[in-house]
Coordinates of C-alpha atoms in Angstrom, one line a residue:
M13 CA 4.7 18.1 -8.2
F14 CA 6.9 15.4 -9.5
S15 CA 10.1 17.3 -9.7
L16 CA 13.4 16.9 -7.9
P17 CA 13.4 18.3 -4.4
P18 CA 15.9 21.0 -3.7
T19 CA 19.3 19.8 -2.4
G20 CA 19.3 22.2 0.4
G21 CA 17.6 25.3 1.9
R22 CA 14.0 26.2 2.4
A23 CA 12.0 23.0 2.9
R24 CA 8.8 24.9 2.6
R25 CA 9.6 25.9 -1.0
L26 CA 8.1 22.6 -2.2
A27 CA 4.4 22.8 -2.3
L28 CA 3.2 20.0 -4.2
T29 CA -0.5 20.5 -4.4
S30 CA -2.6 20.1 -1.9
G31 CA -4.7 21.3 -4.6
A32 CA -2.0 23.6 -5.5
V33 CA -1.8 23.3 -1.9
V34 CA -4.2 25.8 -0.7
L35 CA -4.8 26.1 2.9
T36 CA -8.2 24.6 3.7
G37 CA -9.8 27.8 4.7
S38 CA -8.7 29.5 1.5
L39 CA -11.0 27.3 -0.5
L40 CA -14.0 29.2 0.9
A41 CA -13.6 31.9 -1.7
A42 CA -14.5 29.4 -4.4
G43 CA -17.4 27.9 -2.5
A44 CA -17.8 24.5 -0.9
A45 CA -16.4 21.6 -2.7
T46 CA -18.5 18.8 -4.0
A47 CA -19.9 16.2 -1.7
S48 CA -20.0 12.5 -2.1
A49 CA -23.3 10.6 -2.6
G50 CA -25.7 11.2 0.1
A51 CA -24.5 14.7 1.0
A52 CA -27.1 16.7 -0.8
P53 CA -29.7 17.0 2.0
E54 CA -27.3 18.6 4.5
R55 CA -25.6 20.8 1.8
Q56 CA -29.0 22.2 0.8
A57 CA -30.3 22.6 4.3
G58 CA -28.8 25.8 5.8
A59 CA -30.7 25.3 9.0
T60 CA -29.1 21.9 9.5
V61 CA -25.6 23.4 9.1
A62 CA -26.5 26.2 11.5
A63 CA -27.8 23.7 14.0
T64 CA -24.6 21.7 13.7
A65 CA -22.6 24.9 14.5
Q66 CA -24.8 25.6 17.5
A67 CA -24.5 22.0 18.7
L68 CA -20.7 22.2 18.6
G69 CA -20.8 25.2 20.8
L70 CA -19.3 27.5 18.2
D71 CA -19.4 31.3 18.7
A72 CA -22.3 33.2 17.2
K73 CA -19.9 34.8 14.7
E74 CA -18.8 31.4 13.4
Q75 CA -20.5 29.6 10.5
L76 CA -19.8 26.3 8.9
V77 CA -19.6 25.5 5.2
V78 CA -19.9 21.9 4.0
K79 CA -16.9 20.9 1.9
D80 CA -17.4 17.1 1.5
T81 CA -19.5 14.3 2.9
V82 CA -18.7 10.6 3.0
K83 CA -21.4 8.0 3.9
D84 CA -20.3 4.5 5.1
A85 CA -22.1 1.3 4.3
D86 CA -23.5 1.2 7.9
G87 CA -25.0 4.6 7.6
T88 CA -22.3 6.6 9.4
V89 CA -21.8 10.0 7.8
H90 CA -18.6 12.0 7.9
T91 CA -19.2 15.6 7.0
R92 CA -16.2 17.9 6.4
Y93 CA -16.7 21.6 7.1
E94 CA -14.8 24.7 6.7
R95 CA -15.4 27.6 9.0
T96 CA -15.8 31.4 8.9
Y97 CA -15.6 33.9 11.7
A98 CA -17.6 37.1 11.2
G99 CA -17.6 36.2 7.5
L100 CA -13.9 35.8 7.2
P101 CA -12.3 32.4 6.2
V102 CA -10.6 30.6 9.2
L103 CA -7.4 29.0 8.0
G104 CA -7.1 25.9 10.2
G105 CA -10.7 26.0 11.1
D106 CA -11.7 22.9 9.2
L107 CA -13.4 20.0 11.1
I108 CA -15.2 16.8 10.5
V109 CA -18.4 15.7 12.2
H110 CA -19.0 12.0 12.4
R111 CA -22.6 11.0 12.8
G112 CA -24.1 7.5 13.3
A113 CA -26.9 6.2 11.2
D114 CA -29.4 7.7 13.7
G115 CA -28.0 11.1 13.1
A116 CA -26.4 11.4 16.5
V117 CA -22.9 12.9 16.7
Q118 CA -20.3 10.3 17.6
E119 CA -17.1 12.3 17.3
V120 CA -15.7 15.6 16.0
T121 CA -12.3 15.8 14.4
K122 CA -10.8 19.3 14.4
A123 CA -7.8 20.7 12.6
V124 CA -7.2 22.8 15.7
E125 CA -8.9 22.6 19.1
T126 CA -8.5 26.3 19.9
T127 CA -11.6 28.5 20.3
I128 CA -11.9 30.8 17.3
K129 CA -12.0 34.4 18.5
V130 CA -10.1 37.6 17.7
A131 CA -10.1 40.8 19.7
S132 CA -10.7 43.1 16.8
L133 CA -11.7 42.8 13.1
T134 CA -10.1 46.1 12.3
P135 CA -6.5 45.6 11.0
K136 CA -3.7 48.0 11.9
L137 CA -1.8 47.1 8.8
T138 CA -3.1 48.4 5.5
P139 CA -3.8 46.1 2.6
T140 CA -1.1 47.9 0.6
A141 CA 1.5 47.2 3.3
A142 CA 0.4 43.5 3.5
K143 CA 0.8 43.3 -0.3
S144 CA 4.3 44.8 -0.1
A145 CA 5.3 42.4 2.6
A146 CA 4.0 39.4 0.6
V147 CA 6.0 40.5 -2.5
K148 CA 9.1 40.9 -0.3
A149 CA 8.6 37.4 1.1
A150 CA 8.3 36.0 -2.5
K151 CA 11.5 37.7 -3.5
A152 CA 13.2 36.3 -0.5
A153 CA 12.0 32.9 -1.7
K154 CA 13.9 33.6 -5.0
T155 CA 10.7 34.3 -7.0
T156 CA 11.5 36.4 -10.1
G157 CA 8.9 38.8 -11.5
A158 CA 7.0 38.7 -8.2
T159 CA 3.7 40.5 -8.5
T160 CA 0.2 40.3 -7.2
G161 CA -2.8 41.5 -9.1
E162 CA -5.5 40.9 -6.5
A163 CA -5.8 42.8 -3.2
P164 CA -5.0 40.8 0.0
R165 CA -8.0 39.4 1.7
K166 CA -8.7 39.4 5.4
V167 CA -8.7 36.0 7.1
V168 CA -8.4 34.5 10.6
W169 CA -5.2 32.5 11.0
A170 CA -5.7 29.7 13.5
V171 CA -3.2 27.0 12.5
D172 CA -0.6 28.0 15.2
G173 CA -3.1 27.7 18.0
K174 CA -3.7 31.4 18.7
P175 CA -6.2 32.9 16.2
V176 CA -5.2 36.2 14.8
L177 CA -6.5 38.6 12.2
A178 CA -4.4 38.3 9.1
Y179 CA -4.1 39.1 5.4
E180 CA -3.7 36.4 2.8
T181 CA -1.9 37.4 -0.4
V182 CA -1.0 35.3 -3.5
V183 CA 2.1 36.4 -5.3
S184 CA 2.8 35.1 -8.8
G185 CA 6.1 34.9 -10.7
T186 CA 8.7 32.3 -11.6
Q187 CA 10.5 30.0 -9.1
E188 CA 14.2 29.9 -8.6
D189 CA 14.8 27.5 -11.4
G190 CA 13.7 30.2 -13.8
V191 CA 11.1 27.9 -15.4
T192 CA 8.6 26.6 -12.9
P193 CA 5.7 29.0 -12.3
S194 CA 5.2 30.3 -8.8
L195 CA 2.1 31.0 -6.8
L196 CA 3.2 31.8 -3.3
R197 CA 0.5 32.2 -0.7
V198 CA 1.7 34.5 2.1
V199 CA -0.2 35.0 5.4
T200 CA 0.7 38.2 7.3
D201 CA -0.4 39.3 10.7
A202 CA -2.8 42.1 10.2
D203 CA -1.6 44.1 13.2
T204 CA 2.2 43.5 13.3
G205 CA 3.0 42.8 9.7
K206 CA 4.8 39.6 10.7
K207 CA 4.8 36.8 8.2
L208 CA 2.9 33.9 9.7
Y209 CA 3.1 31.4 6.9
E210 CA 4.1 31.0 3.2
Q211 CA 3.1 28.1 0.9
Q212 CA 3.9 27.4 -2.7
L213 CA 0.6 26.5 -4.5
I214 CA 2.3 24.7 -7.3
N215 CA 2.8 21.0 -6.5
D216 CA 5.6 19.1 -8.2
I217 CA 6.7 15.6 -8.0
A218 CA 10.4 15.9 -8.0
G219 CA 10.7 18.8 -5.6
G220 CA 10.3 22.0 -7.4
I221 CA 7.2 24.1 -7.4
S222 CA 5.2 25.7 -10.1
A223 CA 1.9 27.1 -11.1
E224 CA 0.4 28.8 -14.0
G225 CA -3.0 29.9 -14.9
G226 CA -5.1 29.0 -17.9
S227 CA -6.8 25.7 -18.4
A228 CA -7.8 24.7 -21.9
A229 CA -10.6 22.9 -23.8
G230 CA -12.8 20.1 -22.9
K231 CA -15.7 20.9 -20.7
P232 CA -17.5 18.1 -18.9
G233 CA -20.5 16.9 -20.8
S234 CA -19.3 18.2 -24.2
P235 CA -21.6 17.1 -26.9
Q236 CA -18.8 16.0 -29.2
A237 CA -19.0 12.5 -30.6
G238 CA -16.7 10.0 -29.0
A239 CA -14.2 7.7 -30.8
V240 CA -11.6 5.2 -29.9
G241 CA -8.1 5.5 -31.3
T242 CA -4.7 4.0 -30.6
G243 CA -1.5 5.5 -29.4
A244 CA 2.1 4.5 -29.3
S245 CA 3.5 5.6 -26.0
Q246 CA 7.1 5.8 -24.8
Y247 CA 6.6 3.9 -21.5
S248 CA 3.4 2.0 -21.8
G249 CA 3.4 0.4 -25.2
T250 CA 0.5 0.7 -27.6
V251 CA -2.7 1.8 -25.8
S252 CA -6.3 2.7 -26.6
L253 CA -7.3 6.3 -26.3
N254 CA -10.7 7.9 -26.2
S255 CA -11.0 10.9 -28.5
T256 CA -13.7 13.1 -30.0
T257 CA -14.5 13.9 -33.6
S258 CA -13.6 17.4 -34.7
S259 CA -13.2 19.5 -37.9
K260 CA -9.6 18.3 -38.1
G261 CA -10.5 14.7 -37.7
F262 CA -10.0 13.8 -34.0
S263 CA -9.2 15.8 -30.8
L264 CA -7.5 14.3 -27.8
V265 CA -10.5 14.9 -25.6
D266 CA -12.0 12.0 -23.6
S267 CA -15.7 12.5 -23.5
V268 CA -16.1 9.3 -21.5
R269 CA -14.0 10.6 -18.6
G270 CA -15.3 14.1 -17.8
G271 CA -14.0 15.9 -20.9
S272 CA -10.3 15.2 -20.1
S273 CA -8.2 17.0 -22.7
T274 CA -4.6 16.8 -23.6
V275 CA -2.9 20.1 -24.6
D276 CA 0.4 21.0 -26.3
L277 CA 2.2 23.9 -24.7
Q278 CA 4.7 23.9 -27.5
H279 CA 7.6 24.3 -25.1
R280 CA 6.2 27.6 -23.8
T281 CA 5.9 28.4 -20.1
G282 CA 2.7 30.4 -20.5
G283 CA -0.6 30.4 -22.3
K284 CA -3.3 27.8 -22.6
G285 CA -1.7 25.7 -25.3
V286 CA -3.5 23.8 -28.1
V287 CA -5.5 20.7 -27.9
F288 CA -3.9 17.8 -29.8
T289 CA -5.6 16.9 -33.1
D290 CA -5.0 14.1 -35.6
A291 CA -6.5 13.1 -38.9
D292 CA -6.6 9.3 -38.5
N293 CA -6.9 8.8 -34.7
V294 CA -3.5 7.0 -34.6
W295 CA -1.3 9.0 -32.2
G296 CA 2.5 9.1 -31.7
D297 CA 5.2 6.7 -32.6
G298 CA 6.6 5.7 -29.3
T299 CA 9.6 8.0 -29.4
P300 CA 10.1 11.3 -27.7
G301 CA 10.9 12.9 -31.1
H302 CA 7.3 12.6 -32.2
N303 CA 5.3 15.5 -30.8
Q304 CA 2.3 13.3 -30.0
T305 CA 4.1 10.6 -28.0
A306 CA 4.1 12.5 -24.7
A307 CA 0.5 13.4 -25.3
V308 CA -0.4 9.7 -25.7
E309 CA 1.3 8.9 -22.4
A310 CA -0.4 11.8 -20.6
A311 CA -3.9 11.0 -22.0
Y312 CA -3.4 7.3 -21.1
G313 CA -2.3 8.2 -17.6
A314 CA -5.3 10.5 -17.1
A315 CA -7.6 7.8 -18.3
Q316 CA -6.1 5.1 -16.1
T317 CA -6.1 7.4 -13.0
W318 CA -9.7 8.3 -13.6
D319 CA -10.7 4.6 -13.9
F320 CA -8.7 3.8 -10.7
Y321 CA -10.6 6.3 -8.7
K322 CA -13.9 5.5 -10.3
N323 CA -13.7 1.7 -10.2
V324 CA -11.6 1.1 -7.1
L325 CA -12.5 4.0 -4.8
N326 CA -15.9 4.9 -6.2
R327 CA -14.8 8.5 -6.8
N328 CA -16.1 10.4 -9.8
G329 CA -13.1 12.6 -10.6
I330 CA -10.9 14.9 -8.4
K331 CA -13.8 16.7 -6.8
N332 CA -16.3 13.9 -7.2
D333 CA -18.3 16.0 -9.6
G334 CA -17.5 14.2 -12.9
R335 CA -15.1 17.0 -14.1
A336 CA -11.7 16.0 -15.4
P337 CA -8.5 18.1 -15.3
V338 CA -6.5 19.2 -18.3
S339 CA -3.2 17.4 -19.1
R340 CA -0.5 19.8 -20.5
V341 CA 2.7 18.4 -22.2
H342 CA 5.8 20.0 -23.6
Y343 CA 6.2 22.6 -20.9
G344 CA 9.3 24.6 -21.3
N345 CA 12.6 23.2 -22.6
A346 CA 14.1 20.1 -21.1
Y347 CA 12.0 20.7 -18.0
Q348 CA 12.6 17.9 -15.4
N349 CA 9.4 18.1 -13.5
A350 CA 5.7 17.7 -13.5
Y351 CA 3.2 19.6 -11.3
W352 CA -0.4 20.0 -10.3
D353 CA -2.0 23.4 -10.4
D354 CA -5.2 23.5 -8.4
Q355 CA -6.3 26.9 -9.7
A356 CA -5.8 26.0 -13.3
F357 CA -7.1 22.5 -12.6
A358 CA -4.3 21.1 -14.7
I359 CA -1.4 18.6 -14.7
T360 CA 1.7 19.9 -16.5
Y361 CA 4.5 17.8 -17.7
G362 CA 8.1 18.7 -18.8
D363 CA 10.0 16.7 -21.3
G364 CA 12.9 15.8 -19.0
A365 CA 16.6 15.9 -19.8
N366 CA 17.4 16.8 -23.4
N367 CA 13.7 16.6 -24.0
Q368 CA 14.0 12.8 -24.2
H369 CA 12.4 11.7 -20.9
P370 CA 9.0 13.3 -20.5
L371 CA 7.6 13.0 -17.0
T372 CA 4.5 11.4 -18.3
Q373 CA 4.9 7.9 -16.8
L374 CA 1.7 6.3 -15.4
D375 CA 2.6 6.7 -11.7
V376 CA 3.5 10.4 -12.2
A377 CA 0.0 11.0 -13.7
G378 CA -1.6 9.3 -10.7
H379 CA 0.6 11.3 -8.4
E380 CA -0.3 14.7 -9.8
F381 CA -4.0 13.9 -10.1
S382 CA -4.0 12.8 -6.5
H383 CA -2.8 16.2 -5.3
G384 CA -6.1 17.5 -6.6
V385 CA -8.0 14.8 -4.6
T386 CA -6.1 15.7 -1.5
S387 CA -7.0 19.4 -2.0
A388 CA -10.6 18.5 -2.5
T389 CA -10.8 16.4 0.7
A390 CA -8.4 16.7 3.6
G391 CA -6.6 19.8 2.2
L392 CA -3.3 18.8 3.9
Q393 CA -1.1 21.8 4.2
Y394 CA 2.1 21.5 2.1
S395 CA 4.6 22.0 4.9
G396 CA 5.7 20.2 8.0
E397 CA 4.4 16.7 8.7
S398 CA 1.1 17.4 6.9
G399 CA 3.1 18.3 3.8
G400 CA 4.9 14.9 4.0
L401 CA 1.5 13.2 4.3
N402 CA 0.3 15.2 1.3
E403 CA 3.2 14.1 -0.9
A404 CA 3.0 10.5 0.3
T405 CA -0.7 10.4 -0.5
S406 CA 0.1 11.2 -4.1
D407 CA 2.9 8.6 -4.1
I408 CA 0.6 5.9 -2.6
F409 CA -2.2 6.5 -5.1
G410 CA 0.3 6.9 -8.0
T411 CA 1.6 3.5 -7.1
A412 CA -1.9 2.1 -6.9
V413 CA -2.8 3.5 -10.3
E414 CA 0.1 1.7 -11.8
W415 CA -0.8 -1.6 -10.3
N416 CA -4.4 -1.2 -11.2
A417 CA -3.6 -0.5 -14.9
N418 CA -1.8 -3.9 -15.1
N419 CA 0.2 -2.7 -18.1
P420 CA 2.8 -5.2 -19.3
Q421 CA 5.1 -2.5 -20.4
D422 CA 4.9 -0.6 -17.1
K423 CA 4.3 -3.2 -14.5
G424 CA 3.2 -2.4 -11.0
D425 CA 5.9 -1.7 -8.4
Y426 CA 6.7 0.3 -5.3
L427 CA 9.1 2.6 -7.1
L428 CA 8.1 6.1 -8.2
G429 CA 9.2 7.4 -11.6
E430 CA 11.4 4.4 -12.4
K431 CA 11.1 5.0 -16.2
I432 CA 11.7 8.8 -16.4
D433 CA 15.4 8.6 -15.6
I434 CA 15.2 11.9 -13.7
F435 CA 18.7 11.4 -12.2
G436 CA 20.3 10.3 -15.5
N437 CA 21.5 7.0 -13.9
G438 CA 18.4 4.8 -14.4
K439 CA 17.3 5.0 -10.8
P440 CA 13.8 5.8 -9.7
L441 CA 12.8 9.0 -8.0
R442 CA 11.5 7.2 -4.8
Y443 CA 11.5 3.8 -3.1
Q444 CA 8.6 2.9 -0.9
D445 CA 10.1 -0.2 0.7
R446 CA 13.1 1.7 2.0
P447 CA 12.8 5.4 1.2
S448 CA 16.4 6.2 2.3
K449 CA 17.6 4.2 -0.7
D450 CA 17.2 7.4 -2.8
G451 CA 20.4 8.7 -1.1
R452 CA 18.8 12.2 -0.9
G453 CA 17.5 12.3 2.6
S454 CA 14.2 10.5 2.6
A455 CA 13.2 9.3 6.0
D456 CA 12.5 5.6 6.7
Y457 CA 11.2 6.3 10.2
W458 CA 9.5 9.1 12.1
S459 CA 11.5 11.4 14.4
A460 CA 10.8 14.8 15.9
A461 CA 12.9 16.3 13.1
V462 CA 10.9 14.8 10.2
G463 CA 8.7 17.9 10.0
N464 CA 11.7 20.0 9.2
L465 CA 12.5 18.1 6.1
D466 CA 11.4 18.9 2.6
V467 CA 8.0 17.3 2.0
H468 CA 9.4 15.0 -0.7
Y469 CA 11.7 13.5 2.0
S470 CA 9.4 13.6 5.0
S471 CA 6.9 11.7 2.9
G472 CA 9.2 8.7 3.3
V473 CA 7.6 7.7 6.6
A474 CA 4.2 7.3 5.2
N475 CA 5.5 5.7 2.0
H476 CA 7.3 3.1 4.2
F477 CA 4.2 2.6 6.3
F478 CA 2.1 1.9 3.2
Y479 CA 4.6 -0.6 1.8
L480 CA 4.8 -2.5 5.1
L481 CA 1.1 -2.5 5.5
A482 CA 0.6 -3.9 2.0
E483 CA 3.6 -6.3 1.7
G484 CA 5.2 -6.7 5.1
S485 CA 8.8 -6.5 6.1
G486 CA 11.9 -8.3 5.0
A487 CA 13.3 -9.4 1.6
K488 CA 11.1 -10.5 -1.2
D489 CA 10.6 -10.3 -5.0
I490 CA 7.4 -8.9 -6.2
N491 CA 6.5 -8.6 -9.9
G492 CA 10.1 -8.9 -10.9
V493 CA 11.5 -6.3 -8.4
H494 CA 13.5 -7.1 -5.3
Y495 CA 12.6 -5.4 -2.1
D496 CA 14.0 -5.5 1.4
S497 CA 12.0 -3.5 3.9
P498 CA 13.4 -3.0 7.4
T499 CA 11.6 -2.0 10.6
V500 CA 12.9 0.5 13.2
D501 CA 12.8 -2.1 16.0
G502 CA 13.6 -5.3 14.0
S503 CA 10.0 -6.5 14.3
T504 CA 8.3 -8.6 11.6
V505 CA 5.3 -7.0 9.9
T506 CA 2.9 -9.2 7.9
G507 CA 1.2 -7.3 5.1
I508 CA -2.5 -7.4 4.4
G509 CA -2.3 -6.8 0.7
R510 CA -2.1 -3.7 -1.4
D511 CA -5.9 -3.5 -2.1
K512 CA -6.8 -3.3 1.6
A513 CA -3.9 -0.9 2.3
V514 CA -5.2 1.5 -0.5
Q515 CA -8.7 1.4 0.8
I516 CA -7.6 2.2 4.4
W517 CA -5.5 5.2 3.2
Y518 CA -8.3 6.6 1.1
K519 CA -10.8 6.1 3.9
A520 CA -8.5 7.9 6.3
L521 CA -7.9 10.8 3.9
T522 CA -11.5 11.4 3.2
S523 CA -13.0 10.7 6.6
Y524 CA -10.4 11.6 9.2
F525 CA -7.5 13.7 8.0
T526 CA -7.7 17.5 8.3
S527 CA -5.5 20.3 7.0
T528 CA -3.1 20.0 9.9
T529 CA -2.9 16.2 10.4
D530 CA 0.6 15.1 11.4
Y531 CA 2.0 11.6 11.5
H532 CA 0.5 10.7 14.9
G533 CA -2.8 12.0 13.6
A534 CA -2.4 9.8 10.5
R535 CA -1.9 6.8 12.7
E536 CA -5.1 7.5 14.6
G537 CA -7.0 8.2 11.4
T538 CA -5.9 5.0 9.6
L539 CA -6.7 2.9 12.7
K540 CA -10.2 4.3 12.7
A541 CA -10.4 3.8 8.9
A542 CA -9.4 0.1 9.3
A543 CA -11.9 -0.3 12.0
D544 CA -14.7 1.2 9.9
L545 CA -13.8 -1.0 6.9
Y546 CA -12.9 -4.3 8.6
G547 CA -14.0 -4.2 12.2
A548 CA -12.5 -2.9 15.4
N549 CA -11.0 -6.2 16.4
S550 CA -9.8 -7.1 12.9
A551 CA -6.4 -8.3 11.7
E552 CA -6.4 -5.2 9.5
V553 CA -6.5 -2.9 12.5
D554 CA -3.7 -4.9 14.1
A555 CA -1.6 -4.6 10.9
V556 CA -2.1 -0.9 10.7
D557 CA -0.9 -0.6 14.3
A558 CA 2.1 -2.8 13.6
A559 CA 3.1 -1.0 10.5
W560 CA 3.1 2.4 12.2
T561 CA 5.1 1.1 15.1
A562 CA 7.6 -0.3 12.6
V563 CA 8.2 3.2 11.2
N564 CA 8.4 4.6 14.8
V565 CA 5.0 6.3 14.9
Q566 CA 3.8 5.1 18.3
G567 CA 0.4 5.1 19.9

């Protein structure tokens, strides 16, 4: 989500999206996610997957489900699996098997090293009691209208190191701000009734959480005829927009990019909204007073983000399946946030203070879209250090989208949300060169306490790492913005360029990060990614090492 983080209290309340931040094991209910090119043979060959489980020495009750596969240029294949135990999803059971071009296993990366085994599959706690406990937890988290329509499901909770039988319940309602939707995932010990974990499945950018069901319009592969219109945006100037012809003239549905549609929620906080239409294919007038202006910005941001992933990272949409999410604007009244909802597969934007500053800026669009990508790949949990990495991943790719767009009205920079004026003083939401400049508690450097921070603040360590890796330390002016990035030990870091830094982070996310990766795991993963891309003895590997050391993440 791209909302303001809370000023105090429950850090875990912010769950930006790890795909609406679902725990990796939770995705099993919907089936395995799409794989990258070259993954089909293993995905289709159940015997191969079973043989992999046997080769890894897994218990006979354990099964693997392919979630994603990445194939390197040298033939190395990284296959990401989720795990079941006696048919139950294992939360924290995800792992990645790395095979050489000859098919031999080179390494295995596990979210947890613990052997998955529980004494009994018969819970002492009834589903009704688990449901009540989850609703109680939601109310304690200040959720109003807390309710759950679906029965809790049995899972194995392994994240904490000792696998236990548990119930997983999703409670819906409204968050403490009275506007942002809430989807709170609660994991309860199936024997004792103790709450093991809670996670907000709505991912916002500023630090509030929300979720709401109901996607709208625009299925991939729609037969509608495409057209190119123009739009006057508030932040990005006059832009080209792909639309489709309709009975009302034109609909803001991009048939070129997976059926991406832009929807008007009409200041409601529920419902599917209405796809924007226009008679002459000329949209908005550049002011927030025109209903279409925010739609122009959202549609432009969705297109630029899609193109960044497609052209720079060779990824065909969030799940690499060619399907685009819905962009929803005019949520609520003067709502100062934006969020990703994995279940609705949608990005939702508020109109900001006095409905004059919609959170539709280009880097916000990239940020929210990237929450979906994180969910579809590493599935980083949205709490602790993994939550900070989740949030930073969206900041990093949001920044990269802005640079890649090369828009003269919204130039590339290392500031997040610099145009949306979310604080009312013209300052950006976040600073990647020195995160603590936000004055709200973002961390410049790693410490043992970082994992206790709200994820929008613990993300500062990775944001700072990324800036140092791309641009280096010290004072400099880049694209008209002054930066002065310090290091924890006074060392000098020489950057390798933003393009390489982006490739390294994406490679680490898709090939080495798991649901439980922390900052030291991220250091290891990015070092391996740099070696894969540029060679084990390359200057890029040395730069990754130096940048992590500069933010106090030691080897």
